[in-house]
Amino acid sequence: MALAASISMAGAVSGCGSPDSAPPEPPTGPVVQVANMAYAPATLTVTAGDTVTWNFDDRGVTHDVVGVGAAKSVLRSRLMQTGTFTHTFTEPGTYEYTCSLHPEMTGTVVVTP
């Protein structure tokens, strides 16, 4: 009886995934890697309408993307160790950003018309 309950429970637990929980789609636009205490590339040029993805993977170190100056109200990710942050740039301009925990980490997105 206990064995049957264990097998039944194992089947129930393994079936807990939702059919809607498919893996995230890979980014189709430009990607900035957040690793080795840096944003790479440090400067990226895109066209208005492009979506940039920041891919966080720095061996367990926490980072974020925080706009500087005019970009302050535009760029703001949560603090994270892994995962992605995306932003679609709709207006041409120069968007500078940093990591709030590591201000020596800086990056720039130049958006052309």
XYZ file of C-alpha atoms in Angstrom:
113
model
C 0.000 0.000 0.000
C 2.781 2.494 0.896
C 4.598 1.588 -2.320
C 1.455 2.217 -4.373
C 1.007 5.594 -2.670
C 4.643 6.499 -3.392
C 4.301 5.589 -7.060
C 1.038 7.503 -7.300
C 2.576 10.550 -5.603
C 5.622 10.428 -7.911
C 3.340 10.487 -10.922
C 1.406 13.431 -9.519
C 4.560 15.404 -8.743
C 6.127 14.755 -12.137
C 2.964 15.992 -13.829
C 2.936 19.354 -12.051
C 4.354 21.270 -15.013
C 1.966 23.525 -16.839
C 1.665 23.114 -20.602
C 2.147 26.903 -20.815
C 5.572 26.782 -19.130
C 7.620 26.376 -22.305
C 11.222 27.551 -22.230
C 11.622 31.253 -23.020
C 12.202 32.210 -26.634
C 15.824 33.095 -27.433
C 16.363 36.806 -28.076
C 16.045 37.854 -31.695
C 17.756 41.231 -31.360
C 21.074 42.462 -29.987
C 22.321 40.865 -26.760
C 24.543 42.354 -24.038
C 26.263 39.751 -21.862
C 26.501 40.628 -18.167
C 29.497 38.573 -17.040
C 33.017 38.977 -15.655
C 31.979 42.217 -13.916
C 31.293 43.885 -17.274
C 28.697 44.517 -19.964
C 29.810 43.088 -23.311
C 29.734 44.807 -25.659
C 30.189 47.946 -23.574
C 28.822 50.065 -26.434
C 26.080 48.852 -28.731
C 24.514 50.659 -31.706
C 20.936 49.732 -32.623
C 18.095 51.134 -34.705
C 15.005 52.722 -33.137
C 12.496 49.927 -32.594
C 15.139 47.312 -31.726
C 14.827 45.304 -28.529
C 18.057 44.770 -26.589
C 18.398 41.821 -24.217
C 20.809 41.818 -21.289
C 21.778 38.235 -20.395
C 22.866 37.928 -16.734
C 25.319 35.106 -15.989
C 28.241 36.191 -13.792
C 28.936 33.111 -11.648
C 26.419 34.061 -8.940
C 27.304 37.771 -8.753
C 24.252 40.066 -8.603
C 23.925 42.928 -11.107
C 21.308 45.190 -12.651
C 20.913 47.716 -15.462
C 20.226 51.272 -14.283
C 20.047 54.236 -16.628
C 22.304 57.239 -16.035
C 21.351 60.841 -16.803
C 18.590 61.036 -19.412
C 18.340 57.216 -19.445
C 17.500 57.127 -15.722
C 13.756 57.050 -16.376
C 14.127 54.591 -19.275
C 16.394 51.761 -18.088
C 15.786 49.944 -14.817
C 16.093 46.194 -14.312
C 15.713 44.311 -11.084
C 18.795 42.965 -9.315
C 19.528 39.454 -10.597
C 22.200 36.789 -10.828
C 20.776 34.941 -13.829
C 18.058 35.625 -16.349
C 17.378 38.373 -18.834
C 16.184 41.960 -19.003
C 14.864 43.435 -22.251
C 14.100 46.957 -23.378
C 12.771 48.207 -26.706
C 14.353 51.504 -27.715
C 11.812 53.661 -29.534
C 13.603 57.026 -29.548
C 16.999 57.800 -31.111
C 19.655 58.925 -28.657
C 22.495 57.782 -26.428
C 21.486 55.736 -23.386
C 24.158 55.274 -20.727
C 23.740 52.766 -17.911
C 25.543 51.209 -14.969
C 25.147 48.547 -12.297
C 23.881 50.038 -9.039
C 26.051 47.639 -7.021
C 29.168 47.991 -9.187
C 29.365 51.559 -10.576
C 32.606 50.713 -12.408
C 30.440 48.603 -14.745
C 29.168 50.927 -17.471
C 27.529 50.529 -20.829
C 26.017 52.596 -23.624
C 23.324 51.938 -26.191
C 23.367 54.318 -29.168
C 19.999 54.345 -30.930
C 19.922 55.604 -34.519
C 16.777 56.580 -36.480
